[in-house]
Amino acid sequence: MNKFFLLIIFLSSNIYCQFDSLIFYKQMRLIGIPQDVDASNIIFPLGDQNKDGFDDIMFYDCSDKSGYIYMGGSPMDTIPANILHFYDSLYIGGAITVIDLNNDHIKDIFVTTLVTTDSGYRHQGPLRVYYGGDVIDSLPNLTFNPPPGIKGISPIILKDFNGDGRNELVLYDSNLPYSSKQYGTFYFYNTASQFDTIPQYIIMGDSVNQIRLERISSSGDINGDGKTDFTLHGTIGPSPPYDRYFRSFYLGNENFDLQSDEIFYQDEHTFSVDYMRIINDINGDRKDDILIHDYGFYNYYYLNAILHGSFPIDTIPDVGLNTQNQGISLYQACSLGDVNGDGFNDFFSTTLNFGYRNVKLWVGGRDMPYTWGDVANKTWHGTSDGFGRTISNVGDVDGDGVNDILIGQILYGSQPVTSCNYGWIYIFKGDTSVIGDTGAVNVKNEIPVPDEYYLYEPYPNPFNPSTTIKWQSSIQGHTTIKVFDILGKEIAVLINNELAAGQHQIEFNAEEYKLSSGVYFLNIKTGNFEEIKKMIYLK
């Protein structure tokens, strides 16, 4: 029985797998101070640098403060094509981004630096740009000074705020200029055909009225006018506890007007204004959407929901997401583009589940989600330290026409916690076998099934006291369904006989077996097929 238990933990076996084809794997030293690690600190999708039809990517290794550039391919090369050394870049992330600044339609690498004085004091150093292309020079192609009076900055990229077809470069300093007052300042640069190294526009917090502006959390076109909008979170009042929390939305416009267009104050709403994140258009209406926490519109195990793009923003959810009582991290939610080839944007995020993270993916469509019970189309179950602490889009690195998926594992390290820990990068292949919006019929509640067998996610999960187990087979065969506890002990035999082809379901009631709350494993075998699902019983 111990052998069986190890199979569950380390293999999570599934003969028919979707989004499980691993096309790139690399061990690195990765930044690991926060509980979750923002992918923008360590993972940098570069687009197609050498115009060979494969997207490329750079990883920041904190052990030698260097960027390792890997070129896409089929197969993807595991030897870096280039290494850029950023020895004086900021140590704890937020120091690097990618943007086309020289107007050649290839992403460039933008890096902030630190300067250390003889007395050991560190302050913001020059800003450097490495132009992208077939060969990236080890020396910066452009160097310029940061705005005067800053303390420390992190770069942010907006797709196109003013509709000129160019991405916007924004630098954020948590302080006011020439001050240690942490009310926040945003510096917007003109990225027209000739990049201007002097910021053109500024947004600042207000120290008199104690209004603090936090970093821009997400951006997208929520009103469908072709210009990128952005949102940021802020507080009003003295340092914690603050008097008020708010979220501001700024609509893109030709005049670069940076007055907020809509503000949500937390004390005026029952939903969390902090947890609102713009994601790429999920339903094909040409408006980007907003991911939020559900606030009473769906069953308790639906912890998240989607607002379809609109302005003014309609805060009544349009789509409920059955996260199976595992709240997805909105800070980690990531738009993927199209990973299943149906023409709709998809997204994924991490969830926290009994100490280990899971990663859940939903494919887009007009009537998404296309699953039984509105659960995620795919869940990668974390069974080891640090799995899913960072996730990212990567574009199409293998050139098959659909985007691929990156999940990172970063160890927490020993005590005291270090900021640079061992980690692994996994890139999974996009999968056109996953059915989303067919464009011809409403396929809601249909699940893509393999030729022989498919096991649905138990529903609900977590459950109390019962859950429905549903499976489908296209052939007749002997089937066993058993439940095991986390130690590998057999708890129940639910099915052990010959079954006809077709769809079947059975109810599992934990009270009948006098079970305590915890994690249990469902094991199904038929012929050469075997699959395992994790279930959580919460009294």
Coordinates of C-alpha atoms in Angstrom, one line a residue:
M1 CA 0.0 0.0 0.0
N2 CA 2.9 2.4 0.6
K3 CA 3.9 1.9 -3.1
F4 CA 0.4 3.0 -4.1
F5 CA 0.6 6.1 -1.9
L6 CA 3.9 7.2 -3.5
L7 CA 2.3 6.8 -6.9
I8 CA -0.4 9.3 -5.9
I9 CA 2.0 11.8 -4.4
F10 CA 4.7 11.9 -7.1
L11 CA 3.0 10.8 -10.3
S12 CA -0.7 11.8 -9.9
S13 CA -1.1 9.3 -12.8
N14 CA -3.4 9.9 -15.7
I15 CA -3.1 7.9 -18.9
Y16 CA -5.0 10.6 -20.8
C17 CA -3.4 14.0 -20.1
Q18 CA -4.2 17.5 -21.3
F19 CA -1.8 20.4 -20.8
D20 CA 0.6 17.9 -19.3
S21 CA 3.1 17.7 -22.2
L22 CA 6.4 19.1 -20.8
I23 CA 8.4 20.9 -23.5
F24 CA 11.0 22.7 -21.3
Y25 CA 12.5 22.1 -17.9
K26 CA 15.3 24.1 -16.2
Q27 CA 16.7 24.4 -12.7
M28 CA 17.8 27.8 -11.6
R29 CA 18.2 30.1 -8.5
L30 CA 15.1 32.2 -8.3
I31 CA 14.0 35.1 -6.1
G32 CA 11.9 33.7 -3.3
I33 CA 11.2 36.2 -0.5
P34 CA 7.4 36.8 -0.9
Q35 CA 4.9 34.1 -0.3
D36 CA 4.1 34.3 -4.0
V37 CA 6.6 35.5 -6.5
D38 CA 5.4 37.9 -9.1
A39 CA 6.5 36.4 -12.5
S40 CA 7.4 39.9 -13.7
N41 CA 10.4 39.8 -11.4
I42 CA 12.0 36.7 -12.9
I43 CA 10.2 35.6 -16.1
F44 CA 10.3 37.8 -19.2
P45 CA 8.5 36.7 -22.4
L46 CA 10.5 38.2 -25.2
G47 CA 8.3 37.5 -28.2
D48 CA 10.1 36.3 -31.4
Q49 CA 13.5 37.9 -31.1
N50 CA 15.1 36.3 -34.2
K51 CA 11.9 36.1 -36.4
D52 CA 12.1 32.4 -36.8
G53 CA 8.4 31.7 -35.8
F54 CA 9.2 30.7 -32.2
D55 CA 8.7 32.9 -29.2
D56 CA 11.7 33.3 -26.9
I57 CA 12.1 33.9 -23.2
M58 CA 14.5 35.2 -20.5
F59 CA 14.8 34.1 -16.9
Y60 CA 16.5 36.1 -14.2
D61 CA 18.9 34.0 -12.1
C62 CA 19.4 35.7 -8.7
S63 CA 22.6 33.8 -7.9
D64 CA 24.7 35.7 -10.5
K65 CA 22.2 38.5 -11.2
S66 CA 22.0 37.5 -14.9
G67 CA 19.4 37.1 -17.5
Y68 CA 19.4 33.8 -19.3
I69 CA 17.8 33.9 -22.8
Y70 CA 16.4 30.8 -24.3
M71 CA 15.3 30.6 -27.9
G72 CA 12.0 28.9 -28.8
G73 CA 12.1 25.9 -31.1
S74 CA 10.7 22.4 -31.6
P75 CA 12.2 21.1 -29.5
M76 CA 13.1 24.2 -27.4
D77 CA 16.8 24.6 -26.7
T78 CA 17.8 24.1 -23.1
I79 CA 21.1 25.9 -23.5
P80 CA 20.9 29.7 -23.2
A81 CA 21.5 31.5 -26.5
N82 CA 22.7 34.6 -24.5
I83 CA 23.5 35.6 -21.0
L84 CA 23.2 39.2 -19.9
H85 CA 24.9 40.2 -16.6
F86 CA 23.0 42.7 -14.4
Y87 CA 25.4 42.8 -11.5
D88 CA 24.2 46.2 -10.3
S89 CA 20.5 45.7 -10.9
L90 CA 18.0 45.7 -8.1
Y91 CA 18.4 42.5 -6.0
I92 CA 14.8 41.8 -5.2
G93 CA 13.0 41.9 -8.5
G94 CA 10.9 44.5 -10.0
A95 CA 14.0 45.8 -11.8
I96 CA 13.6 44.4 -15.3
T97 CA 10.9 44.6 -18.0
V98 CA 10.7 44.2 -21.8
I99 CA 9.3 46.8 -24.2
D100 CA 10.0 47.9 -27.8
L101 CA 11.7 51.3 -27.4
N102 CA 13.6 51.6 -30.7
N103 CA 10.5 51.0 -32.9
D104 CA 11.8 47.9 -34.7
H105 CA 8.9 45.7 -33.5
I106 CA 11.2 43.5 -31.4
K107 CA 11.1 43.7 -27.6
D108 CA 14.0 45.3 -25.8
I109 CA 15.2 44.6 -22.3
F110 CA 14.9 47.5 -19.8
V111 CA 16.9 47.3 -16.6
T112 CA 17.1 49.6 -13.5
T113 CA 20.4 49.7 -11.5
L114 CA 21.6 50.6 -8.0
V115 CA 24.7 52.7 -7.1
T116 CA 26.4 52.1 -3.8
T117 CA 28.3 55.0 -2.2
D118 CA 31.5 54.6 -0.2
S119 CA 29.5 54.8 3.0
G120 CA 27.4 51.8 1.8
Y121 CA 24.3 53.8 1.0
R122 CA 22.4 52.6 -2.1
H123 CA 20.5 54.8 -4.4
Q124 CA 18.9 54.6 -7.8
G125 CA 21.4 54.4 -10.6
P126 CA 21.1 54.8 -14.4
L127 CA 18.5 53.1 -16.5
R128 CA 19.7 50.7 -19.3
V129 CA 18.2 49.4 -22.4
Y130 CA 19.5 46.3 -24.4
Y131 CA 18.0 46.3 -27.9
G132 CA 16.4 43.0 -28.9
G133 CA 17.3 41.0 -32.0
D134 CA 19.2 38.0 -33.3
V135 CA 22.1 38.9 -31.2
I136 CA 21.8 41.0 -28.0
D137 CA 24.8 43.1 -27.1
S138 CA 26.3 42.4 -23.6
L139 CA 26.6 46.2 -23.2
P140 CA 23.5 48.4 -23.1
N141 CA 22.5 50.3 -26.3
L142 CA 20.9 53.1 -24.4
T143 CA 21.7 54.5 -20.9
F144 CA 19.9 57.4 -19.3
N145 CA 19.2 58.8 -15.8
P146 CA 16.1 58.2 -13.8
P147 CA 13.7 61.1 -12.9
P148 CA 15.3 63.4 -10.3
G149 CA 14.4 63.0 -6.7
I150 CA 13.4 59.3 -6.8
K151 CA 14.2 56.7 -4.1
G152 CA 13.7 53.5 -6.0
I153 CA 11.7 52.5 -9.0
S154 CA 10.1 49.5 -10.6
P155 CA 9.0 49.5 -14.3
I156 CA 5.5 48.8 -15.6
I157 CA 4.4 48.3 -19.2
L158 CA 1.0 49.4 -20.6
K159 CA 0.1 48.0 -24.0
D160 CA -1.1 51.3 -25.6
F161 CA -2.8 54.0 -23.4
N162 CA -3.1 56.8 -26.0
G163 CA -3.9 54.8 -29.1
D164 CA -0.7 55.6 -31.0
G165 CA 0.2 51.9 -31.5
R166 CA 3.1 52.0 -29.0
N167 CA 3.4 50.5 -25.6
E168 CA 3.9 52.8 -22.6
L169 CA 6.8 52.7 -20.2
V170 CA 5.8 53.7 -16.6
L171 CA 8.2 53.9 -13.6
Y172 CA 6.7 53.6 -10.1
D173 CA 8.3 55.0 -7.0
S174 CA 6.6 54.3 -3.7
N175 CA 7.8 57.7 -2.5
L176 CA 7.0 61.3 -3.5
P177 CA 9.8 63.1 -5.4
Y178 CA 12.7 64.3 -3.1
S179 CA 10.9 62.7 -0.1
S180 CA 10.6 59.7 2.0
K181 CA 6.9 60.0 2.3
Q182 CA 5.4 56.9 0.8
Y183 CA 2.4 58.2 -1.1
G184 CA 3.5 56.9 -4.6
T185 CA 4.5 58.5 -7.8
F186 CA 4.1 57.3 -11.4
Y187 CA 6.3 58.6 -14.2
F188 CA 5.0 58.1 -17.8
Y189 CA 7.4 58.2 -20.8
N190 CA 6.6 59.2 -24.3
T191 CA 7.4 56.1 -26.4
A192 CA 6.7 57.6 -29.8
S193 CA 8.9 56.8 -32.8
Q194 CA 11.7 58.6 -31.0
F195 CA 11.9 57.6 -27.4
D196 CA 12.2 60.5 -25.0
T197 CA 14.3 59.8 -21.9
I198 CA 12.4 62.5 -19.9
P199 CA 9.0 61.5 -18.4
Q200 CA 6.1 63.4 -20.0
Y201 CA 3.4 62.8 -17.4
I202 CA 3.3 62.2 -13.7
I203 CA 0.7 61.0 -11.2
M204 CA 1.4 61.5 -7.5
G205 CA -0.2 60.6 -4.2
D206 CA -1.3 63.4 -1.9
S207 CA 0.6 63.8 1.4
V208 CA -1.7 66.6 2.7
N209 CA -4.9 64.4 2.3
Q210 CA -2.9 61.2 3.0
I211 CA -3.8 59.5 -0.3
R212 CA -1.5 56.7 -1.1
L213 CA -1.2 55.2 -4.6
E214 CA 0.0 51.6 -4.9
R215 CA 1.6 50.0 -8.0
I216 CA -0.5 49.6 -11.1
S217 CA -1.9 46.1 -10.6
S218 CA -3.3 45.3 -14.1
S219 CA -4.3 46.8 -17.4
G220 CA -6.4 46.1 -20.5
D221 CA -9.1 47.5 -22.7
I222 CA -12.3 47.2 -20.6
N223 CA -14.5 49.6 -22.7
G224 CA -13.5 48.2 -26.1
D225 CA -12.2 51.5 -27.6
G226 CA -8.8 50.0 -28.6
K227 CA -6.9 51.9 -25.9
T228 CA -5.4 50.3 -22.8
D229 CA -6.9 51.2 -19.5
F230 CA -5.3 50.5 -16.1
T231 CA -6.2 50.2 -12.5
L232 CA -4.4 50.8 -9.2
H233 CA -5.2 50.4 -5.6
G234 CA -4.8 53.0 -2.9
T235 CA -5.5 54.0 0.7
I236 CA -6.6 57.2 2.5
G237 CA -5.6 58.1 6.0
P238 CA -2.6 57.7 8.3
S239 CA -0.5 54.5 8.1
P240 CA -2.2 51.3 9.1
P241 CA -5.0 51.1 10.0
Y242 CA -6.0 53.3 7.0
D243 CA -9.4 55.1 7.0
R244 CA -10.4 54.0 3.5
Y245 CA -9.4 51.7 0.8
F246 CA -10.1 52.4 -2.9
R247 CA -9.5 51.2 -6.4
S248 CA -9.3 53.6 -9.3
F249 CA -9.7 52.9 -13.0
Y250 CA -8.1 55.1 -15.7
L251 CA -9.4 54.9 -19.3
G252 CA -7.0 55.2 -22.1
N253 CA -7.3 58.3 -24.2
E254 CA -5.6 60.3 -27.0
N255 CA -4.8 63.3 -24.7
F256 CA -3.1 61.2 -22.0
D257 CA -5.5 62.5 -19.4
L258 CA -4.5 60.8 -16.2
Q259 CA -7.6 61.7 -14.1
S260 CA -9.3 58.6 -12.7
D261 CA -12.5 57.8 -14.5
E262 CA -14.1 55.5 -11.9
I263 CA -13.3 54.9 -8.2
F264 CA -14.6 52.2 -5.9
Y265 CA -14.3 52.8 -2.2
Q266 CA -14.3 49.7 0.0
D267 CA -16.7 51.1 2.6
E268 CA -19.3 51.6 -0.2
H269 CA -19.3 48.1 -1.6
T270 CA -19.6 44.5 -0.3
F271 CA -17.1 43.1 -2.8
S272 CA -13.4 43.4 -2.3
V273 CA -12.1 46.4 -4.3
D274 CA -8.5 45.3 -3.6
Y275 CA -9.1 42.0 -5.5
M276 CA -10.1 43.3 -8.9
R277 CA -7.8 42.3 -11.8
I278 CA -8.2 43.0 -15.5
I279 CA -7.7 39.9 -17.7
N280 CA -7.7 39.5 -21.5
D281 CA -11.1 39.4 -23.2
I282 CA -12.4 36.0 -22.2
N283 CA -15.7 35.9 -24.1
G284 CA -14.8 37.4 -27.5
D285 CA -16.7 40.7 -27.2
R286 CA -13.5 42.7 -27.7
K287 CA -13.6 44.1 -24.2
D288 CA -11.2 42.9 -21.6
D289 CA -12.8 41.5 -18.4
I290 CA -12.3 41.8 -14.7
L291 CA -11.6 38.9 -12.3
I292 CA -13.0 39.4 -8.7
H293 CA -13.9 37.5 -5.6
D294 CA -17.5 36.3 -5.6
Y295 CA -19.6 38.0 -3.0
G296 CA -22.8 35.9 -2.6
F297 CA -24.0 35.3 -6.2
Y298 CA -22.9 31.7 -6.4
N299 CA -22.5 28.7 -4.1
Y300 CA -20.0 29.0 -1.3
Y301 CA -17.4 26.9 -3.2
Y302 CA -17.4 29.5 -6.1
L303 CA -14.9 31.8 -4.6
N304 CA -14.3 33.8 -7.8
A305 CA -16.2 35.4 -10.6
I306 CA -15.8 37.4 -13.8
L307 CA -17.2 40.8 -14.7
H308 CA -17.5 41.2 -18.5
G309 CA -15.8 44.4 -19.8
S310 CA -18.0 47.5 -19.6
F311 CA -17.9 51.1 -18.7
P312 CA -19.2 52.2 -16.3
I313 CA -18.1 49.0 -14.7
D314 CA -21.0 46.6 -14.0
T315 CA -20.1 44.9 -10.7
I316 CA -22.8 42.2 -11.0
P317 CA -20.8 39.0 -12.0
D318 CA -21.4 37.5 -15.4
V319 CA -19.5 34.2 -14.8
G320 CA -19.1 32.2 -11.7
L321 CA -15.9 30.1 -11.3
N322 CA -16.2 26.9 -9.2
T323 CA -12.8 27.0 -7.6
Q324 CA -13.9 24.1 -5.4
N325 CA -13.5 26.3 -2.3
Q326 CA -9.9 27.1 -3.2
G327 CA -9.7 30.9 -3.8
I328 CA -7.5 31.7 -6.7
S329 CA -4.8 34.3 -6.2
L330 CA -5.8 37.4 -8.2
Y331 CA -2.3 38.7 -7.8
Q332 CA -1.1 35.6 -9.6
A333 CA -3.9 35.5 -12.2
C334 CA -2.3 35.5 -15.6
S335 CA -3.8 35.9 -19.1
L336 CA -2.3 33.3 -21.4
G337 CA -3.6 34.2 -24.8
D338 CA -5.1 31.2 -26.6
V339 CA -3.7 27.9 -25.3
N340 CA -6.3 25.5 -26.9
G341 CA -6.6 27.0 -30.4
D342 CA -10.3 28.0 -30.3
G343 CA -9.6 31.8 -30.8
F344 CA -10.5 32.8 -27.3
N345 CA -8.2 34.0 -24.5
D346 CA -7.6 31.7 -21.6
F347 CA -6.2 32.4 -18.1
F348 CA -4.8 30.6 -15.1
S349 CA -3.9 31.3 -11.4
T350 CA -2.6 29.6 -8.3
T351 CA -4.7 28.4 -5.4
L352 CA -3.8 27.5 -1.9
N353 CA -4.8 24.0 -0.8
F354 CA -3.8 22.5 2.5
G355 CA -0.3 24.1 2.4
Y356 CA 0.5 23.2 -1.2
R357 CA -0.5 25.3 -4.2
N358 CA -2.6 24.1 -7.1
V359 CA -2.7 25.8 -10.4
K360 CA -6.1 26.1 -12.2
L361 CA -6.7 27.0 -15.8
W362 CA -9.9 28.1 -17.5
V363 CA -10.3 28.3 -21.3
G364 CA -12.3 31.2 -22.7
G365 CA -15.5 31.3 -24.8
R366 CA -18.8 33.0 -25.1
D367 CA -20.4 30.7 -22.5
M368 CA -17.4 29.6 -20.5
P369 CA -16.6 27.7 -18.4
Y370 CA -17.1 24.6 -20.5
T371 CA -16.9 22.0 -17.7
W372 CA -19.3 20.0 -15.6
G373 CA -20.0 22.1 -12.5
D374 CA -18.0 25.1 -13.8
V375 CA -14.7 23.8 -12.4
A376 CA -11.4 24.6 -14.0
N377 CA -10.6 22.9 -17.3
K378 CA -7.2 21.9 -15.9
T379 CA -5.8 21.7 -12.4
W380 CA -2.1 21.0 -11.7
H381 CA -2.0 19.6 -8.2
G382 CA 0.9 20.8 -6.1
T383 CA 2.5 18.0 -4.0
S384 CA 5.9 19.5 -3.1
D385 CA 7.5 22.6 -1.6
G386 CA 7.1 25.8 -3.6
F387 CA 5.2 24.4 -6.6
G388 CA 3.2 27.2 -8.3
R389 CA 4.8 30.0 -6.4
T390 CA 5.2 31.8 -9.8
I391 CA 3.3 31.3 -13.1
S392 CA 3.5 33.1 -16.4
N393 CA 2.5 33.3 -20.0
V394 CA 5.3 32.6 -22.5
G395 CA 3.7 32.9 -25.9
D396 CA 4.2 30.1 -28.4
V397 CA 7.7 28.8 -27.8
D398 CA 7.3 25.6 -29.9
G399 CA 5.7 27.3 -32.9
D400 CA 2.6 25.1 -33.2
G401 CA 0.2 28.0 -33.4
V402 CA -1.1 27.9 -29.8
N403 CA 0.4 29.5 -26.7
D404 CA 2.2 27.5 -24.0
I405 CA 2.1 27.6 -20.2
L406 CA 4.8 28.2 -17.6
I407 CA 4.7 27.1 -14.0
G408 CA 7.6 27.7 -11.6
Q409 CA 8.6 25.9 -8.4
I410 CA 10.6 27.9 -5.9
L411 CA 11.8 26.4 -2.7
Y412 CA 11.2 28.3 0.5
G413 CA 14.8 27.8 1.7
S414 CA 16.1 27.1 5.2
Q415 CA 15.9 29.4 8.2
P416 CA 16.6 32.2 8.2
V417 CA 14.7 32.5 4.9
T418 CA 17.0 33.4 2.0
S419 CA 16.0 35.6 -0.9
C420 CA 17.6 33.5 -3.6
N421 CA 16.5 29.9 -3.5
Y422 CA 16.7 26.9 -5.8
G423 CA 13.8 26.6 -8.2
W424 CA 12.6 24.9 -11.4
I425 CA 10.9 26.2 -14.5
Y426 CA 8.4 24.0 -16.3
I427 CA 6.8 24.9 -19.7
F428 CA 3.8 22.9 -20.7
K429 CA 2.6 22.6 -24.3
G430 CA -0.7 24.2 -25.4
D431 CA -3.3 21.6 -26.2
T432 CA -5.9 21.9 -29.1
S433 CA -7.7 18.8 -27.9
V434 CA -9.2 20.8 -25.1
I435 CA -12.7 21.8 -26.4
G436 CA -13.9 25.3 -25.6
D437 CA -16.2 27.4 -27.7
T438 CA -17.0 25.5 -30.9
G439 CA -18.6 28.5 -32.7
A440 CA -21.4 26.3 -33.8
V441 CA -23.2 24.8 -30.8
N442 CA -23.5 25.6 -27.2
V443 CA -21.1 23.1 -25.6
K444 CA -21.5 24.4 -22.0
N445 CA -21.3 21.5 -19.6
E446 CA -19.7 19.2 -22.1
I447 CA -16.3 17.8 -21.3
P448 CA -13.7 16.7 -23.9
V449 CA -13.3 13.0 -23.5
P450 CA -10.6 10.6 -24.8
D451 CA -11.4 7.7 -27.0
E452 CA -11.8 5.2 -24.2
Y453 CA -12.2 6.8 -20.7
Y454 CA -12.6 10.1 -18.8
L455 CA -13.0 10.8 -15.1
Y456 CA -14.6 14.1 -14.1
E457 CA -13.6 16.1 -11.1
P458 CA -15.6 15.0 -8.0
Y459 CA -18.4 17.6 -7.4
P460 CA -18.5 19.4 -5.1
N461 CA -14.9 19.3 -3.9
P462 CA -14.3 20.1 -1.1
F463 CA -17.5 18.4 0.1
N464 CA -19.6 17.8 3.2
P465 CA -20.8 15.1 3.6
S466 CA -21.2 13.8 0.1
T467 CA -19.8 14.3 -3.4
T468 CA -20.7 13.0 -6.8
I469 CA -18.2 10.9 -8.8
K470 CA -18.9 10.9 -12.5
W471 CA -17.0 9.1 -15.3
Q472 CA -17.4 8.1 -18.9
S473 CA -16.2 5.2 -20.9
S474 CA -16.7 4.3 -24.6
I475 CA -16.0 0.6 -24.0
Q476 CA -17.3 -2.1 -21.7
G477 CA -14.9 -3.3 -19.1
H478 CA -14.3 -4.3 -15.5
T479 CA -14.1 -1.2 -13.3
T480 CA -13.0 -0.6 -9.7
I481 CA -13.4 2.6 -7.8
K482 CA -11.8 2.9 -4.4
V483 CA -11.1 5.6 -1.8
F484 CA -7.9 5.8 0.1
D485 CA -6.8 8.1 3.0
I486 CA -3.6 10.1 2.9
L487 CA -1.6 7.2 4.4
G488 CA -2.6 4.9 1.6
K489 CA -5.2 2.9 3.6
E490 CA -8.2 1.7 1.7
I491 CA -11.3 3.4 3.0
A492 CA -14.0 2.2 0.7
V493 CA -14.7 0.1 -2.5
L494 CA -17.4 1.9 -4.4
I495 CA -17.4 -0.1 -7.6
N496 CA -16.0 -3.5 -8.4
N497 CA -17.8 -5.1 -11.4
E498 CA -18.3 -5.1 -15.1
L499 CA -19.8 -1.9 -16.5
A500 CA -21.3 -1.1 -19.9
A501 CA -20.0 1.7 -22.1
G502 CA -21.5 5.1 -21.4
Q503 CA -21.6 7.7 -18.7
H504 CA -21.9 6.7 -15.0
Q505 CA -22.0 8.4 -11.6
I506 CA -22.1 7.4 -8.0
E507 CA -22.3 9.3 -4.7
F508 CA -19.7 9.0 -2.0
N509 CA -20.9 9.9 1.5
A510 CA -18.1 10.3 4.0
E511 CA -20.5 10.0 6.9
E512 CA -21.3 6.4 6.0
Y513 CA -17.6 5.6 6.7
K514 CA -17.3 7.8 9.8
L515 CA -14.5 9.8 8.2
S516 CA -12.8 12.8 9.7
S517 CA -12.0 16.0 7.8
G518 CA -9.0 15.7 5.5
V519 CA -7.6 14.8 2.2
Y520 CA -8.7 11.5 0.5
F521 CA -7.8 10.0 -2.9
L522 CA -10.2 8.5 -5.4
N523 CA -8.7 5.7 -7.6
I524 CA -10.4 4.3 -10.7
K525 CA -9.1 1.4 -12.7
T526 CA -10.4 -0.2 -15.9
G527 CA -8.3 -2.3 -18.2
N528 CA -5.0 -0.5 -18.6
F529 CA -6.4 2.8 -17.6
E530 CA -5.9 4.2 -14.1
E531 CA -6.6 7.7 -12.7
I532 CA -6.4 9.4 -9.3
K533 CA -8.3 12.4 -8.1
K534 CA -7.8 14.2 -4.8
M535 CA -10.9 14.9 -2.6
I536 CA -11.2 17.1 0.4
Y537 CA -13.8 16.4 3.1
L538 CA -14.6 19.5 5.3
K539 CA -17.0 18.9 8.1

